[in-house]
PDB file of C-alpha atoms in Angstrom:
ATOM      1  CA  MET A  10      -4.471   5.794  15.618  1.00 52.00           C
ATOM      2  CA  ALA A  11      -1.277   7.590  17.333  1.00 53.00           C
ATOM      3  CA  PRO A  12      -1.970  10.152  19.946  1.00 52.00           C
ATOM      4  CA  PRO A  13      -1.284  13.772  18.921  1.00 57.00           C
ATOM      5  CA  GLU A  14       2.439  14.573  19.269  1.00 54.00           C
ATOM      6  CA  GLU A  15       1.570  17.111  22.162  1.00 59.00           C
ATOM      7  CA  ASP A  16       0.615  14.585  24.218  1.00 62.00           C
ATOM      8  CA  LEU A  17       3.761  12.429  24.115  1.00 56.00           C
ATOM      9  CA  PRO A  18       7.184  13.088  25.962  1.00 59.00           C
ATOM     10  CA  ALA A  19       9.718  15.117  24.377  1.00 61.00           C
ATOM     11  CA  SER A  20      11.825  12.113  22.994  1.00 57.00           C
ATOM     12  CA  ALA A  21       8.922  10.066  21.651  1.00 58.00           C
ATOM     13  CA  GLN A  22       7.846  13.470  19.792  1.00 66.00           C
ATOM     14  CA  ARG A  23      11.091  13.443  18.260  1.00 77.00           C
ATOM     15  CA  ASN A  24      11.321  10.044  17.011  1.00 86.00           C
ATOM     16  CA  LEU A  25       7.658   9.745  15.869  1.00 91.00           C
ATOM     17  CA  ALA A  26       7.970  10.390  12.201  1.00 91.00           C
ATOM     18  CA  GLY A  27      10.851   7.678  12.180  1.00 92.00           C
ATOM     19  CA  THR A  28       8.747   5.142  14.226  1.00 93.00           C
ATOM     20  CA  LEU A  29       5.809   5.974  11.817  1.00 95.00           C
ATOM     21  CA  GLY A  30       7.970   5.766   8.499  1.00 96.00           C
ATOM     22  CA  LEU A  31       8.989   2.023   9.643  1.00 95.00           C
ATOM     23  CA  ALA A  32       5.331   0.911  10.454  1.00 96.00           C
ATOM     24  CA  PHE A  33       3.962   2.158   7.233  1.00 97.00           C
ATOM     25  CA  GLY A  34       6.769   0.725   5.369  1.00 96.00           C
ATOM     26  CA  LEU A  35       6.259  -2.703   6.664  1.00 96.00           C
ATOM     27  CA  LEU A  36       2.581  -2.053   6.013  1.00 96.00           C
ATOM     28  CA  SER A  37       3.594  -1.296   2.531  1.00 96.00           C
ATOM     29  CA  LEU A  38       5.602  -4.482   2.096  1.00 95.00           C
ATOM     30  CA  VAL A  39       2.211  -6.386   3.386  1.00 95.00           C
ATOM     31  CA  PHE A  40      -0.178  -4.638   1.193  1.00 94.00           C
ATOM     32  CA  MET A  41       2.267  -5.009  -1.806  1.00 93.00           C
ATOM     33  CA  ALA A  42       1.150  -8.500  -2.080  1.00 88.00           C
ATOM     34  CA  LEU A  43      -2.292  -8.479  -1.008  1.00 92.00           C
ATOM     35  CA  VAL A  44      -3.664  -5.181  -2.132  1.00 92.00           C
ATOM     36  CA  PRO A  45      -1.236  -3.208  -4.423  1.00 93.00           C
ATOM     37  CA  PRO A  46      -2.845   0.178  -4.592  1.00 93.00           C
ATOM     38  CA  LEU A  47      -2.665   0.377  -0.747  1.00 95.00           C
ATOM     39  CA  GLY A  48       0.755  -0.680  -0.723  1.00 95.00           C
ATOM     40  CA  LEU A  49       1.636   2.181  -3.336  1.00 95.00           C
ATOM     41  CA  LEU A  50      -0.182   4.488  -0.933  1.00 96.00           C
ATOM     42  CA  SER A  51       1.435   3.122   2.076  1.00 96.00           C
ATOM     43  CA  GLY A  52       5.056   3.274   0.568  1.00 96.00           C
ATOM     44  CA  VAL A  53       4.664   7.004  -0.237  1.00 97.00           C
ATOM     45  CA  VAL A  54       3.524   7.596   3.290  1.00 97.00           C
ATOM     46  CA  ALA A  55       6.290   5.502   4.707  1.00 97.00           C
ATOM     47  CA  THR A  56       9.039   7.259   2.314  1.00 97.00           C
ATOM     48  CA  CYS A  57       7.891  10.437   3.403  1.00 96.00           C
ATOM     49  CA  LEU A  58       7.749   9.991   7.253  1.00 96.00           C
ATOM     50  CA  ALA A  59      11.082   8.192   7.186  1.00 96.00           C
ATOM     51  CA  LEU A  60      12.887  11.277   5.376  1.00 96.00           C
ATOM     52  CA  ILE A  61      11.393  13.564   7.747  1.00 95.00           C
ATOM     53  CA  GLY A  62      13.047  11.160  10.575  1.00 94.00           C
ATOM     54  CA  ARG A  63      16.056  11.034   8.908  1.00 94.00           C
ATOM     55  CA  ALA A  64      16.190  14.840   8.712  1.00 93.00           C
ATOM     56  CA  ARG A  65      15.220  15.094  12.533  1.00 92.00           C
ATOM     57  CA  ILE A  66      18.285  12.794  13.067  1.00 91.00           C
ATOM     58  CA  ARG A  67      20.666  14.914  11.207  1.00 91.00           C
ATOM     59  CA  ARG A  68      19.595  18.148  13.136  1.00 90.00           C
ATOM     60  CA  GLY A  69      20.320  16.001  16.354  1.00 89.00           C
ATOM     61  CA  GLU A  70      16.480  16.105  17.193  1.00 89.00           C
ATOM     62  CA  ALA A  71      15.594  12.581  17.059  1.00 88.00           C
ATOM     63  CA  SER A  72      17.691   9.451  17.847  1.00 88.00           C
ATOM     64  CA  ASN A  73      16.000   6.501  16.137  1.00 91.00           C
ATOM     65  CA  ARG A  74      18.192   6.415  13.164  1.00 92.00           C
ATOM     66  CA  GLY A  75      17.772   2.488  12.499  1.00 93.00           C
ATOM     67  CA  GLN A  76      13.940   2.398  12.353  1.00 94.00           C
ATOM     68  CA  ALA A  77      13.834   5.501  10.135  1.00 94.00           C
ATOM     69  CA  MET A  78      16.518   3.731   7.560  1.00 96.00           C
ATOM     70  CA  ILE A  79      14.425   0.593   7.523  1.00 96.00           C
ATOM     71  CA  GLY A  80      11.174   2.569   7.414  1.00 96.00           C
ATOM     72  CA  LEU A  81      12.652   4.272   4.173  1.00 96.00           C
ATOM     73  CA  VAL A  82      13.803   1.178   2.686  1.00 97.00           C
ATOM     74  CA  CYS A  83      10.719  -0.737   3.094  1.00 96.00           C
ATOM     75  CA  GLY A  84       8.767   1.871   2.192  1.00 96.00           C
ATOM     76  CA  VAL A  85      10.773   2.367  -1.174  1.00 97.00           C
ATOM     77  CA  ILE A  86      10.612  -1.498  -2.025  1.00 97.00           C
ATOM     78  CA  GLY A  87       6.725  -1.368  -1.234  1.00 96.00           C
ATOM     79  CA  LEU A  88       6.362   1.847  -3.647  1.00 96.00           C
ATOM     80  CA  LEU A  89       8.214   0.517  -6.431  1.00 97.00           C
ATOM     81  CA  ALA A  90       6.861  -3.129  -6.363  1.00 96.00           C
ATOM     82  CA  SER A  91       3.307  -2.169  -5.617  1.00 95.00           C
ATOM     83  CA  GLY A  92       3.636   0.594  -8.424  1.00 95.00           C
ATOM     84  CA  ALA A  93       5.001  -2.340 -10.948  1.00 96.00           C
ATOM     85  CA  LEU A  94       2.175  -4.403 -10.016  1.00 94.00           C
ATOM     86  CA  VAL A  95      -0.506  -1.670 -10.432  1.00 93.00           C
ATOM     87  CA  ILE A  96       1.022  -0.860 -13.671  1.00 94.00           C
ATOM     88  CA  ASP A  97       0.743  -4.504 -14.841  1.00 92.00           C
ATOM     89  CA  GLU A  98      -2.727  -4.933 -13.735  1.00 87.00           C
ATOM     90  CA  ALA A  99      -3.782  -1.660 -15.505  1.00 89.00           C
ATOM     91  CA  VAL A 100      -1.805  -2.725 -18.662  1.00 92.00           C
ATOM     92  CA  TYR A 101      -3.553  -6.132 -18.770  1.00 84.00           C
ATOM     93  CA  LEU A 102      -7.287  -4.750 -18.161  1.00 82.00           C
ATOM     94  CA  ALA A 103      -6.553  -2.175 -20.992  1.00 87.00           C
ATOM     95  CA  ASN A 104      -5.432  -4.976 -23.217  1.00 88.00           C
ATOM     96  CA  HIS A 105      -8.455  -7.261 -22.230  1.00 81.00           C
ATOM     97  CA  PRO A 106     -11.495  -5.053 -22.626  1.00 84.00           C
ATOM     98  CA  ALA A 107     -13.997  -7.559 -23.597  1.00 80.00           C
ATOM     99  CA  LEU A 108     -12.951  -9.343 -19.936  1.00 76.00           C
ATOM    100  CA  VAL A 109     -13.465  -6.069 -18.154  1.00 75.00           C
ATOM    101  CA  HIS A 110     -17.000  -5.641 -20.153  1.00 79.00           C
ATOM    102  CA  SER A 111     -18.100  -9.094 -19.431  1.00 76.00           C
ATOM    103  CA  ILE A 112     -17.224  -8.905 -15.713  1.00 73.00           C
ATOM    104  CA  SER A 113     -19.040  -5.826 -15.532  1.00 77.00           C
ATOM    105  CA  GLU A 114     -21.965  -7.107 -16.622  1.00 79.00           C
ATOM    106  CA  CYS A 115     -21.750 -10.203 -14.741  1.00 76.00           C
ATOM    107  CA  GLY A 116     -21.842  -8.276 -11.568  1.00 71.00           C
ATOM    108  CA  ALA A 117     -24.550  -5.898 -12.667  1.00 76.00           C
ATOM    109  CA  HIS A 118     -26.975  -8.855 -13.255  1.00 76.00           C
ATOM    110  CA  ALA A 119     -25.824 -10.848 -10.232  1.00 75.00           C
ATOM    111  CA  ARG A 120     -28.765 -10.639  -7.885  1.00 79.00           C
ATOM    112  CA  THR A 121     -27.777 -13.306  -5.447  1.00 83.00           C
ATOM    113  CA  ALA A 122     -24.678 -14.309  -3.392  1.00 83.00           C
ATOM    114  CA  LYS A 123     -24.403 -17.519  -5.397  1.00 85.00           C
ATOM    115  CA  ALA A 124     -24.480 -15.581  -8.788  1.00 81.00           C
ATOM    116  CA  ARG A 125     -21.937 -13.225  -7.417  1.00 79.00           C
ATOM    117  CA  SER A 126     -19.784 -16.106  -6.586  1.00 82.00           C
ATOM    118  CA  LEU A 127     -19.680 -17.302  -9.947  1.00 82.00           C
ATOM    119  CA  CYS A 128     -19.046 -14.047 -11.398  1.00 79.00           C
ATOM    120  CA  ILE A 129     -15.974 -14.139  -9.152  1.00 77.00           C
ATOM    121  CA  GLN A 130     -15.099 -17.431 -10.371  1.00 81.00           C
ATOM    122  CA  SER A 131     -15.324 -16.349 -13.860  1.00 76.00           C
ATOM    123  CA  LEU A 132     -12.964 -13.748 -13.025  1.00 74.00           C
ATOM    124  CA  THR A 133     -10.281 -15.910 -11.035  1.00 76.00           C
ATOM    125  CA  LYS A 134     -10.311 -18.558 -14.110  1.00 77.00           C
ATOM    126  CA  ALA A 135      -9.703 -15.429 -16.605  1.00 70.00           C
ATOM    127  CA  VAL A 136      -7.122 -13.973 -14.762  1.00 68.00           C
ATOM    128  CA  GLU A 137      -5.283 -17.198 -13.794  1.00 68.00           C
ATOM    129  CA  GLY A 138      -5.304 -18.279 -17.564  1.00 65.00           C
ATOM    130  CA  ARG A 139      -3.231 -15.025 -18.454  1.00 58.00           C
TER     131      ARG A 139
END
């Protein structure tokens, strides 16, 4: 976790939004592929922080223009791609209610690790077959 802004030197305080925008932008690209809802969330955070950083740069309060720009670009890409993946999965699940029901039932009745593993395998096969 980042230290509070009051504890940082003045130059680091001014550049914190752009730097965090870059960090969250890169996280959004990673999460985009692994966990799209987290990619969506981190993309929103990255975009907001990078825009704050850019505003500070325009006012002459910060000097990390490159970090803020890269954070903005990565955040927007992560946001859009994650959003598309989340929508795609939601549409798929909405069009296959029987699959959702069978997976819910399987998970509800799985009492052992082996049974849960079989549920996960059946989900994986069903999704790969789409």
